[in-house]
């Protein structure tokens, strides 16, 4: 269990990638398998992962994530994993209506966590992006207009050293038996 905590401690959002190093296909396959195996409400697995590895396309997708000074680094990432929301199963949809929760978004967040932790375990950096031109990326990659692109995750070898993690004190975010 301590190994997992060390993995979590070392994982960070990397915004500088080594443009001379490609991500090995076997490492990428293990990362994608971790995403595929992520838990989901009622085992709905409401996701599709569109993996962009082509250098020219990756650059274009990266440019489509930048705007207003955001995510300028993404064009240098050798891999972009596009996290697309797919239809949930009926059990998940009904449960979500009853409980007023959209379970697929929670499920996609869990899958994204699996992707970033698996990348870290492979010695790779990652960054989860929520700011992007959805229409442009759909056009570039053939994602149907009816689908929702929820996240873009960059993957590559980090070109910078690890940073000190800044987190709130435990007492501010954890309590037992009452708020």
Coordinates of N, CA, C and O in Angstrom, one line a residue:
X1 N 0.8 -1.2 0.0 CA 0.0 0.0 0.0 C 0.9 1.3 0.0 O 0.5 2.2 -0.6
X2 N 2.0 1.2 0.7 CA 2.9 2.4 0.7 C 3.4 2.7 -0.7 O 3.6 3.9 -1.0
X3 N 3.5 1.7 -1.6 CA 4.0 2.0 -3.0 C 2.9 2.8 -3.7 O 3.3 3.7 -4.4
X4 N 1.6 2.5 -3.4 CA 0.6 3.3 -4.1 C 0.6 4.8 -3.6 O 0.5 5.7 -4.4
X5 N 0.8 5.0 -2.3 CA 0.8 6.3 -1.7 C 2.0 7.1 -2.3 O 1.9 8.3 -2.7
X6 N 3.1 6.4 -2.5 CA 4.3 7.1 -3.1 C 4.0 7.4 -4.6 O 4.4 8.5 -5.0
X7 N 3.3 6.6 -5.3 CA 2.9 6.9 -6.6 C 2.0 8.1 -6.7 O 2.2 9.0 -7.5
X8 N 1.0 8.2 -5.8 CA 0.1 9.3 -5.7 C 0.9 10.6 -5.4 O 0.7 11.7 -6.0
X9 N 1.9 10.5 -4.5 CA 2.7 11.7 -4.1 C 3.5 12.2 -5.2 O 3.7 13.4 -5.4
X10 N 4.0 11.3 -6.0 CA 5.0 11.7 -7.1 C 4.2 12.2 -8.4 O 4.8 13.0 -9.1
X11 N 3.0 11.8 -8.6 CA 2.2 12.2 -9.7 C 1.9 13.7 -9.7 O 1.6 14.2 -8.7
X12 N 2.2 14.4 -10.8 CA 1.9 15.8 -10.9 C 1.4 16.2 -12.3 O 1.5 15.3 -13.2
X13 N 0.8 17.3 -12.4 CA 0.4 17.8 -13.7 C 1.7 18.4 -14.4 O 2.2 19.4 -14.0
X14 N 2.1 17.7 -15.5 CA 3.3 18.1 -16.2 C 2.9 18.9 -17.4 O 2.0 18.6 -18.2
X15 N 3.6 20.1 -17.5 CA 3.3 21.0 -18.6 C 4.5 21.3 -19.4 O 4.5 22.3 -20.2
X16 N 5.5 20.5 -19.4 CA 6.7 20.6 -20.2 C 7.1 19.2 -20.6 O 7.4 18.4 -19.7
X17 N 7.1 18.9 -21.9 CA 7.4 17.5 -22.4 C 8.7 17.5 -23.2 O 9.0 18.5 -23.9
X18 N 9.4 16.4 -23.1 CA 10.6 16.2 -23.9 C 10.2 15.8 -25.3 O 9.6 14.8 -25.5
X19 N 10.4 16.8 -26.2 CA 9.9 16.6 -27.6 C 10.7 15.6 -28.4 O 10.3 15.2 -29.5
X20 N 11.8 15.1 -27.8 CA 12.7 14.2 -28.5 C 12.4 12.7 -28.2 O 12.9 11.8 -28.8
X21 N 11.5 12.5 -27.2 CA 11.2 11.2 -26.7 C 9.7 10.8 -27.0 O 8.8 11.4 -26.6
X22 N 9.6 9.7 -27.8 CA 8.2 9.2 -28.0 C 7.8 8.3 -26.9 O 8.6 7.8 -26.1
X23 N 6.5 8.1 -26.7 CA 6.0 7.2 -25.7 C 5.9 5.8 -26.3 O 5.3 5.6 -27.4
X24 N 6.5 4.9 -25.7 CA 6.6 3.5 -26.2 C 5.2 2.9 -26.2 O 4.4 3.1 -25.3
X25 N 4.8 2.2 -27.3 CA 3.5 1.7 -27.5 C 3.1 0.7 -26.3 O 1.9 0.7 -25.9
X26 N 4.0 -0.1 -25.8 CA 3.7 -1.0 -24.7 C 3.3 -0.2 -23.4 O 2.4 -0.7 -22.7
X27 N 3.9 0.9 -23.2 CA 3.6 1.7 -22.0 C 2.2 2.3 -22.2 O 1.4 2.3 -21.3
X28 N 1.9 2.8 -23.4 CA 0.6 3.4 -23.7 C -0.5 2.3 -23.6 O -1.6 2.6 -23.0
X29 N -0.2 1.1 -24.0 CA -1.2 0.1 -23.9 C -1.5 -0.3 -22.5 O -2.7 -0.5 -22.1
X30 N -0.5 -0.3 -21.6 CA -0.8 -0.5 -20.2 C -1.6 0.6 -19.5 O -2.5 0.4 -18.7
X31 N -1.3 1.8 -19.9 CA -2.1 3.0 -19.4 C -3.5 2.9 -19.9 O -4.5 3.1 -19.1
X32 N -3.8 2.5 -21.1 CA -5.1 2.4 -21.6 C -5.9 1.2 -21.0 O -7.1 1.3 -20.8
X33 N -5.1 0.2 -20.7 CA -5.8 -0.9 -20.0 C -6.2 -0.5 -18.6 O -7.3 -0.9 -18.1
X34 N -5.4 0.3 -17.9 CA -5.8 0.8 -16.6 C -7.1 1.6 -16.7 O -8.0 1.6 -15.8
X35 N -7.2 2.4 -17.8 CA -8.4 3.2 -18.0 C -9.6 2.3 -18.3 O -10.7 2.5 -17.7
X36 N -9.4 1.3 -19.1 CA -10.5 0.4 -19.5 C -11.0 -0.4 -18.3 O -12.2 -0.7 -18.2
X37 N -10.1 -0.7 -17.3 CA -10.5 -1.4 -16.1 C -11.0 -0.6 -15.0 O -11.4 -1.1 -14.0
X38 N -11.1 0.7 -15.2 CA -11.6 1.6 -14.1 C -13.0 1.3 -13.7 O -13.8 0.8 -14.6
X39 N -13.4 1.5 -12.5 CA -14.8 1.2 -12.1 C -15.7 2.3 -12.6 O -15.3 3.4 -12.9
X40 N -17.0 1.9 -12.8 CA -18.0 2.8 -13.2 C -19.4 2.4 -12.6 O -19.6 1.2 -12.3
X41 N -20.2 3.4 -12.4 CA -21.6 3.1 -11.9 C -22.3 2.1 -12.7 O -22.4 2.2 -13.9
X42 N -22.7 1.0 -12.0 CA -23.5 -0.1 -12.6 C -22.7 -0.7 -13.8 O -23.3 -1.2 -14.7
X43 N -21.4 -0.6 -13.7 CA -20.5 -1.2 -14.7 C -20.8 -0.7 -16.1 O -20.7 -1.4 -17.1
X44 N -21.3 0.6 -16.2 CA -21.8 1.1 -17.5 C -20.6 1.4 -18.5 O -20.8 1.3 -19.7
X45 N -19.4 1.7 -17.9 CA -18.2 2.0 -18.8 C -18.6 3.0 -19.9 O -18.4 2.7 -21.1
X46 N -19.1 4.2 -19.5 CA -19.6 5.2 -20.4 C -18.5 6.0 -21.1 O -18.5 7.2 -21.0
X47 N -17.5 5.3 -21.7 CA -16.4 6.1 -22.2 C -15.9 5.5 -23.5 O -16.1 4.3 -23.9
X48 N -15.2 6.3 -24.3 CA -14.4 5.9 -25.4 C -13.1 6.8 -25.3 O -13.2 8.0 -25.0
X49 N -12.0 6.1 -25.5 CA -10.7 6.8 -25.4 C -10.1 6.9 -26.8 O -9.8 5.9 -27.4
X50 N -10.0 8.1 -27.3 CA -9.5 8.3 -28.7 C -8.0 8.7 -28.4 O -7.7 9.8 -27.8
X51 N -7.1 7.9 -28.9 CA -5.7 8.1 -28.6 C -5.0 8.7 -29.8 O -5.0 8.1 -30.9
X52 N -4.5 9.9 -29.6 CA -3.8 10.6 -30.7 C -2.3 10.5 -30.5 O -1.7 11.0 -29.5
X53 N -1.7 9.8 -31.4 CA -0.2 9.6 -31.4 C 0.5 10.2 -32.6 O 1.7 10.3 -32.6
X54 N -0.2 10.4 -33.7 CA 0.3 11.0 -34.9 C 0.9 12.4 -34.6 O 0.2 13.2 -34.0
X55 N 2.2 12.6 -34.9 CA 2.8 13.9 -34.5 C 2.1 15.1 -35.0 O 1.9 16.0 -34.2
X56 N 1.8 15.1 -36.2 CA 1.1 16.3 -36.8 C -0.3 16.5 -36.2 O -0.7 17.6 -35.8
X57 N -1.1 15.4 -36.1 CA -2.4 15.5 -35.5 C -2.3 15.9 -34.0 O -3.1 16.7 -33.5
X58 N -1.3 15.4 -33.3 CA -1.1 15.7 -31.9 C -0.8 17.2 -31.7 O -1.3 17.8 -30.8
X59 N -0.1 17.7 -32.6 CA 0.3 19.1 -32.6 C -1.0 20.0 -32.8 O -1.3 21.0 -32.1
X60 N -1.9 19.6 -33.7 CA -3.1 20.3 -34.0 C -4.1 20.2 -32.8 O -4.7 21.2 -32.5
X61 N -4.2 19.0 -32.2 CA -5.0 18.8 -31.1 C -4.5 19.7 -29.9 O -5.3 20.4 -29.2
X62 N -3.2 19.7 -29.7 CA -2.6 20.5 -28.7 C -2.9 22.0 -28.9 O -3.3 22.7 -27.9
X63 N -2.8 22.4 -30.1 CA -3.2 23.8 -30.4 C -4.6 24.1 -30.1 O -5.0 25.2 -29.7
X64 N -5.5 23.1 -30.3 CA -6.9 23.3 -30.1 C -7.3 23.4 -28.6 O -8.4 23.7 -28.2
X65 N -6.3 23.0 -27.8 CA -6.5 23.2 -26.3 C -6.0 24.5 -25.8 O -6.3 24.8 -24.6
X66 N -5.4 25.3 -26.6 CA -4.8 26.5 -26.1 C -5.7 27.7 -26.5 O -6.4 27.7 -27.5
X67 N -5.7 28.7 -25.7 CA -6.5 29.9 -25.9 C -6.5 30.7 -24.7 O -6.5 30.2 -23.6
X68 N -6.5 32.0 -24.8 CA -6.4 32.9 -23.7 C -5.2 32.6 -22.8 O -5.3 32.7 -21.6
X69 N -4.1 32.1 -23.4 CA -2.9 31.8 -22.7 C -2.9 30.5 -22.0 O -2.0 30.1 -21.4
X70 N -4.0 29.7 -22.2 CA -4.1 28.4 -21.5 C -3.4 27.3 -22.4 O -3.5 27.3 -23.6
X71 N -2.8 26.3 -21.7 CA -2.4 25.1 -22.3 C -1.4 25.2 -23.5 O -1.4 24.3 -24.4
X72 N -0.6 26.2 -23.6 CA 0.3 26.4 -24.7 C 1.2 25.2 -24.8 O 1.7 24.9 -25.9
X73 N 1.5 24.5 -23.8 CA 2.4 23.4 -23.8 C 1.9 22.1 -24.5 O 2.6 21.3 -24.9
X74 N 0.6 22.1 -24.6 CA -0.1 20.8 -25.1 C 0.3 20.4 -26.5 O 0.4 19.2 -26.8
X75 N 0.7 21.4 -27.3 CA 1.1 21.0 -28.7 C 2.4 20.2 -28.7 O 2.7 19.5 -29.6
X76 N 3.2 20.3 -27.6 CA 4.4 19.5 -27.5 C 4.3 18.1 -26.9 O 5.2 17.3 -26.9
X77 N 3.1 17.8 -26.4 CA 2.9 16.4 -25.9 C 2.8 15.4 -27.0 O 2.1 15.6 -28.0
X78 N 3.5 14.3 -26.9 CA 3.5 13.3 -28.0 C 2.2 12.5 -28.0 O 1.9 12.0 -29.1
X79 N 1.4 12.5 -26.9 CA 0.2 11.7 -26.9 C -0.9 12.6 -26.3 O -0.7 13.2 -25.3
X80 N -2.1 12.5 -26.9 CA -3.3 13.1 -26.3 C -4.3 12.0 -26.2 O -4.6 11.3 -27.2
X81 N -4.9 11.8 -25.0 CA -6.0 10.8 -24.8 C -7.2 11.7 -24.7 O -7.4 12.4 -23.8
X82 N -8.1 11.5 -25.7 CA -9.4 12.2 -25.7 C -10.4 11.4 -25.0 O -10.7 10.2 -25.4
X83 N -11.0 11.9 -23.9 CA -12.0 11.1 -23.1 C -13.4 11.6 -23.5 O -13.8 12.7 -23.2
X84 N -14.1 10.7 -24.2 CA -15.4 10.9 -24.8 C -16.5 10.2 -23.9 O -16.3 9.1 -23.6
X85 N -17.5 11.0 -23.6 CA -18.6 10.4 -22.9 C -19.5 9.6 -23.8 O -19.9 10.1 -24.9
X86 N -19.7 8.3 -23.5 CA -20.6 7.5 -24.2 C -21.9 7.3 -23.4 O -21.9 7.6 -22.2
X87 N -22.9 6.7 -24.0 CA -24.1 6.5 -23.2 C -23.9 5.5 -22.1 O -23.2 4.5 -22.2
X88 N -24.5 5.8 -21.0 CA -24.5 4.9 -19.8 C -25.6 3.9 -20.0 O -26.5 4.0 -20.8
X89 N -25.5 2.8 -19.2 CA -26.6 1.8 -19.3 C -27.8 2.3 -18.5 O -27.8 3.3 -17.8
X90 N -28.9 1.6 -18.7 CA -30.2 2.0 -18.2 C -30.2 2.1 -16.7 O -30.7 3.0 -16.1
X91 N -29.5 1.2 -16.0 CA -29.4 1.2 -14.5 C -28.7 2.4 -14.0 O -29.2 3.1 -13.1
X92 N -27.6 2.8 -14.7 CA -26.9 4.0 -14.3 C -27.7 5.2 -14.5 O -27.7 6.2 -13.7
X93 N -28.3 5.3 -15.7 CA -29.1 6.4 -16.0 C -30.3 6.6 -15.1 O -30.6 7.7 -14.6
X94 N -31.0 5.5 -14.8 CA -32.2 5.6 -13.8 C -31.7 6.0 -12.4 O -32.3 6.9 -11.8
X95 N -30.6 5.4 -12.0 CA -30.1 5.7 -10.7 C -29.6 7.1 -10.6 O -29.8 7.8 -9.6
X96 N -29.1 7.6 -11.7 CA -28.6 9.0 -11.7 C -29.8 10.0 -11.6 O -29.8 11.0 -10.9
X97 N -30.9 9.6 -12.3 CA -32.1 10.5 -12.2 C -32.7 10.5 -10.8 O -33.0 11.6 -10.3
X98 N -32.7 9.3 -10.2 CA -33.3 9.3 -8.8 C -32.4 10.0 -7.8 O -32.9 10.8 -7.0
X99 N -31.1 9.9 -8.0 CA -30.2 10.6 -7.0 C -29.7 11.9 -7.5 O -28.9 12.6 -6.8
X100 N -30.2 12.4 -8.7 CA -29.8 13.7 -9.2 C -28.3 13.8 -9.4 O -27.7 14.8 -9.0
X101 N -27.7 12.8 -10.0 CA -26.3 12.8 -10.3 C -26.1 12.3 -11.7 O -26.8 11.4 -12.1
X102 N -25.1 12.8 -12.4 CA -24.8 12.4 -13.7 C -23.5 11.4 -13.6 O -22.4 11.9 -13.6
X103 N -23.8 10.2 -13.3 CA -22.7 9.2 -13.0 C -21.6 9.1 -14.1 O -20.5 9.0 -13.8
X104 N -22.0 9.3 -15.4 CA -20.9 9.2 -16.4 C -19.7 10.2 -16.1 O -18.6 9.9 -16.3
X105 N -20.1 11.4 -15.7 CA -19.0 12.4 -15.5 C -18.1 11.9 -14.3 O -16.9 12.1 -14.3
X106 N -18.7 11.3 -13.3 CA -17.9 10.8 -12.2 C -17.1 9.6 -12.7 O -15.9 9.6 -12.4
X107 N -17.7 8.8 -13.5 CA -16.9 7.6 -14.0 C -15.7 8.1 -14.9 O -14.6 7.5 -14.8
X108 N -15.9 9.1 -15.7 CA -14.8 9.6 -16.5 C -13.7 10.2 -15.7 O -12.5 10.1 -16.0
X109 N -14.1 10.8 -14.6 CA -13.1 11.3 -13.7 C -12.3 10.2 -13.1 O -11.0 10.3 -12.9
X110 N -12.9 9.1 -12.7 CA -12.2 8.0 -12.2 C -11.2 7.4 -13.2 O -10.1 7.1 -12.9
X111 N -11.7 7.3 -14.4 CA -10.9 6.7 -15.5 C -9.7 7.7 -15.8 O -8.6 7.2 -16.0
X112 N -9.9 9.0 -15.7 CA -8.8 9.9 -15.9 C -7.8 9.8 -14.8 O -6.6 9.8 -15.1
X113 N -8.2 9.5 -13.6 CA -7.3 9.3 -12.5 C -6.5 8.0 -12.7 O -5.3 8.0 -12.5
X114 N -7.1 7.0 -13.2 CA -6.4 5.8 -13.6 C -5.3 6.0 -14.6 O -4.2 5.5 -14.5
X115 N -5.7 6.8 -15.6 CA -4.8 7.1 -16.7 C -3.6 7.9 -16.2 O -2.4 7.5 -16.5
X116 N -3.8 8.9 -15.4 CA -2.6 9.7 -14.9 C -1.8 8.9 -13.9 O -0.5 9.1 -14.0
X117 N -2.4 8.1 -13.1 CA -1.6 7.3 -12.2 C -0.8 6.2 -12.9 O 0.4 5.9 -12.6
X118 N -1.4 5.6 -13.9 CA -0.8 4.6 -14.7 C 0.4 5.2 -15.5 O 1.5 4.6 -15.6
X119 N 0.2 6.4 -16.0 CA 1.3 7.1 -16.7 C 2.4 7.3 -15.7 O 3.6 7.1 -16.1
X120 N 2.2 7.8 -14.5 CA 3.2 8.0 -13.5 C 4.0 6.7 -13.2 O 5.2 6.7 -13.2
X121 N 3.2 5.6 -13.1 CA 3.9 4.3 -12.8 C 4.8 3.9 -14.0 O 5.7 3.1 -13.8
X122 N 4.5 4.4 -15.2 CA 5.3 4.1 -16.4 C 6.5 5.1 -16.6 O 7.2 5.0 -17.6
X123 N 6.6 6.0 -15.6 CA 7.7 7.0 -15.7 C 7.3 8.2 -16.7 O 8.2 8.9 -17.2
X124 N 6.0 8.3 -16.9 CA 5.6 9.4 -17.9 C 4.8 10.5 -17.1 O 4.2 10.2 -16.1
X125 N 4.8 11.6 -17.7 CA 4.1 12.8 -17.1 C 2.7 12.8 -17.8 O 2.5 12.3 -18.9
X126 N 1.8 13.6 -17.2 CA 0.5 13.7 -17.7 C -0.1 15.0 -17.2 O 0.3 15.6 -16.2
X127 N -1.2 15.5 -17.9 CA -1.9 16.7 -17.5 C -3.3 16.5 -18.0 O -3.6 16.2 -19.2
X128 N -4.3 16.7 -17.1 CA -5.7 16.6 -17.5 C -6.2 18.0 -17.9 O -6.0 19.0 -17.1
X129 N -6.7 18.2 -19.1 CA -7.2 19.5 -19.6 C -8.7 19.5 -19.7 O -9.3 18.6 -20.3
X130 N -9.3 20.6 -19.2 CA -10.7 20.8 -19.4 C -11.0 21.9 -20.3 O -12.1 22.2 -20.7
X131 N -9.9 22.7 -20.7 CA -10.1 23.9 -21.5 C -9.6 23.5 -22.9 O -8.4 23.2 -23.2
X132 N -10.5 23.5 -23.9 CA -10.2 23.1 -25.3 C -11.4 23.5 -26.2 O -12.5 23.7 -25.8
X133 N -11.1 23.6 -27.5 CA -12.0 23.8 -28.5 C -12.6 22.5 -28.9 O -12.1 21.8 -29.8
X134 N -13.7 22.1 -28.3 CA -14.3 20.8 -28.5 C -14.7 20.6 -30.0 O -14.4 19.5 -30.5
X135 N -15.3 21.6 -30.6 CA -15.7 21.4 -32.0 C -14.5 21.2 -32.9 O -14.5 20.3 -33.8
X136 N -13.4 21.9 -32.7 CA -12.2 21.7 -33.5 C -11.6 20.3 -33.3 O -11.2 19.7 -34.3
X137 N -11.5 19.9 -32.1 CA -10.9 18.6 -31.8 C -11.8 17.4 -32.4 O -11.3 16.5 -33.0
X138 N -13.1 17.6 -32.3 CA -14.0 16.6 -32.9 C -13.8 16.6 -34.4 O -13.8 15.5 -35.0
X139 N -13.7 17.7 -35.0 CA -13.4 17.8 -36.5 C -12.1 17.2 -36.8 O -12.1 16.4 -37.8
X140 N -11.1 17.4 -36.1 CA -9.8 16.8 -36.4 C -9.7 15.3 -36.2 O -9.0 14.6 -36.9
X141 N -10.5 14.8 -35.3 CA -10.4 13.3 -35.0 C -11.6 12.5 -35.4 O -11.7 11.3 -35.1
X142 N -12.6 13.1 -35.9 CA -13.8 12.4 -36.4 C -14.8 11.9 -35.2 O -15.6 11.1 -35.4
X143 N -14.6 12.6 -34.1 CA -15.6 12.3 -33.0 C -16.9 12.9 -33.5 O -17.0 14.0 -33.8
X144 N -18.0 12.1 -33.4 CA -19.3 12.6 -33.8 C -19.8 13.8 -33.1 O -19.5 13.9 -31.9
X145 N -20.4 14.7 -33.8 CA -20.9 16.0 -33.1 C -21.8 15.7 -32.0 O -21.9 16.5 -31.0
X146 N -22.5 14.6 -32.0 CA -23.5 14.2 -30.9 C -22.8 13.8 -29.7 O -23.5 13.7 -28.6
X147 N -21.5 13.5 -29.7 CA -20.8 13.0 -28.5 C -20.2 14.2 -27.8 O -20.0 15.2 -28.3
X148 N -20.0 14.0 -26.5 CA -19.4 15.0 -25.7 C -17.9 14.7 -25.3 O -17.7 13.6 -24.7
X149 N -17.0 15.5 -25.7 CA -15.6 15.4 -25.4 C -15.4 16.0 -24.0 O -15.6 17.3 -23.9
X150 N -15.1 15.3 -23.0 CA -15.1 15.8 -21.6 C -13.7 16.2 -21.2 O -13.6 17.3 -20.6
X151 N -12.7 15.5 -21.5 CA -11.4 15.8 -21.1 C -10.3 15.4 -22.2 O -10.6 14.6 -23.0
X152 N -9.2 16.1 -22.1 CA -8.1 15.8 -23.0 C -6.9 15.6 -22.0 O -6.7 16.4 -21.1
X153 N -6.2 14.5 -22.1 CA -5.1 14.2 -21.2 C -3.9 14.1 -22.0 O -3.8 13.3 -22.9
X154 N -2.9 14.9 -21.7 CA -1.6 14.9 -22.4 C -0.7 13.8 -21.7 O -0.8 13.7 -20.4
X155 N 0.1 13.1 -22.5 CA 1.0 12.1 -21.9 C 2.3 12.3 -22.6 O 2.4 12.5 -23.8
X156 N 3.4 12.2 -21.9 CA 4.8 12.3 -22.4 C 5.8 12.2 -21.3 O 5.5 12.2 -20.2
X157 N 7.1 12.3 -21.8 CA 8.1 12.3 -20.8 C 8.3 13.8 -20.3 O 8.5 14.6 -21.2
X158 N 8.3 14.0 -19.0 CA 8.4 15.3 -18.5 C 9.8 15.8 -18.7 O 10.8 15.1 -18.7
X159 N 9.9 17.1 -19.0 CA 11.2 17.8 -19.2 C 11.6 18.6 -18.0 O 12.6 19.3 -18.1
X160 N 10.8 18.5 -17.0 CA 11.1 19.3 -15.8 C 11.1 18.4 -14.5 O 10.5 17.3 -14.5
X161 N 11.9 18.8 -13.5 CA 11.9 18.0 -12.3 C 10.6 18.1 -11.5 O 9.8 19.0 -11.8
X162 N 10.4 17.2 -10.6 CA 9.2 17.2 -9.8 C 9.1 18.5 -8.9 O 10.2 19.0 -8.5
X163 N 7.9 18.9 -8.7 CA 7.7 20.1 -7.8 C 7.2 19.6 -6.5 O 6.7 18.5 -6.3
X164 N 7.3 20.5 -5.5 CA 6.8 20.3 -4.2 C 5.3 20.3 -4.3 O 4.7 21.3 -4.9
X165 N 4.6 19.3 -3.8 CA 3.1 19.3 -3.8 C 2.5 20.3 -2.8 O 2.9 20.3 -1.7
X166 N 1.6 21.1 -3.3 CA 1.0 22.0 -2.4 C -0.5 21.5 -2.1 O -1.2 21.4 -3.0
X167 N -0.8 21.2 -0.9 CA -2.1 20.7 -0.5 C -2.5 21.4 0.8 O -1.7 21.8 1.6
X168 N -3.9 21.5 0.9 CA -4.4 22.0 2.2 C -4.1 21.1 3.3 O -3.8 19.9 3.1
X169 N -4.1 21.6 4.5 CA -3.8 20.8 5.7 C -4.9 19.7 5.9 O -6.0 20.0 5.5
X170 N -4.5 18.6 6.4 CA -5.4 17.5 6.6 C -6.7 17.9 7.3 O -7.8 17.6 6.9
X171 N -6.5 18.7 8.4 CA -7.7 19.1 9.2 C -8.7 19.9 8.4 O -9.9 20.0 8.8
X172 N -8.3 20.6 7.3 CA -9.2 21.4 6.6 C -10.0 20.6 5.5 O -11.0 21.0 5.1
X173 N -9.5 19.4 5.2 CA -10.2 18.6 4.2 C -10.7 17.2 4.7 O -11.4 16.5 4.0
X174 N -10.4 16.8 5.9 CA -10.7 15.5 6.4 C -11.4 15.7 7.8 O -10.8 16.4 8.7
X175 N -12.5 15.0 8.0 CA -13.1 15.0 9.4 C -13.7 13.6 9.6 O -14.0 12.9 8.6
X176 N -13.9 13.2 10.8 CA -14.4 11.9 11.1 C -15.8 12.0 11.8 O -15.9 12.8 12.7
X177 N -16.7 11.3 11.3 CA -18.0 11.1 12.0 C -18.9 12.3 12.0 O -20.1 12.3 12.4
X178 N -18.4 13.5 11.6 CA -19.3 14.7 11.5 C -18.5 15.7 10.6 O -17.3 15.6 10.4
X179 N -19.3 16.6 10.1 CA -18.6 17.6 9.2 C -17.6 18.4 9.9 O -16.5 18.6 9.6

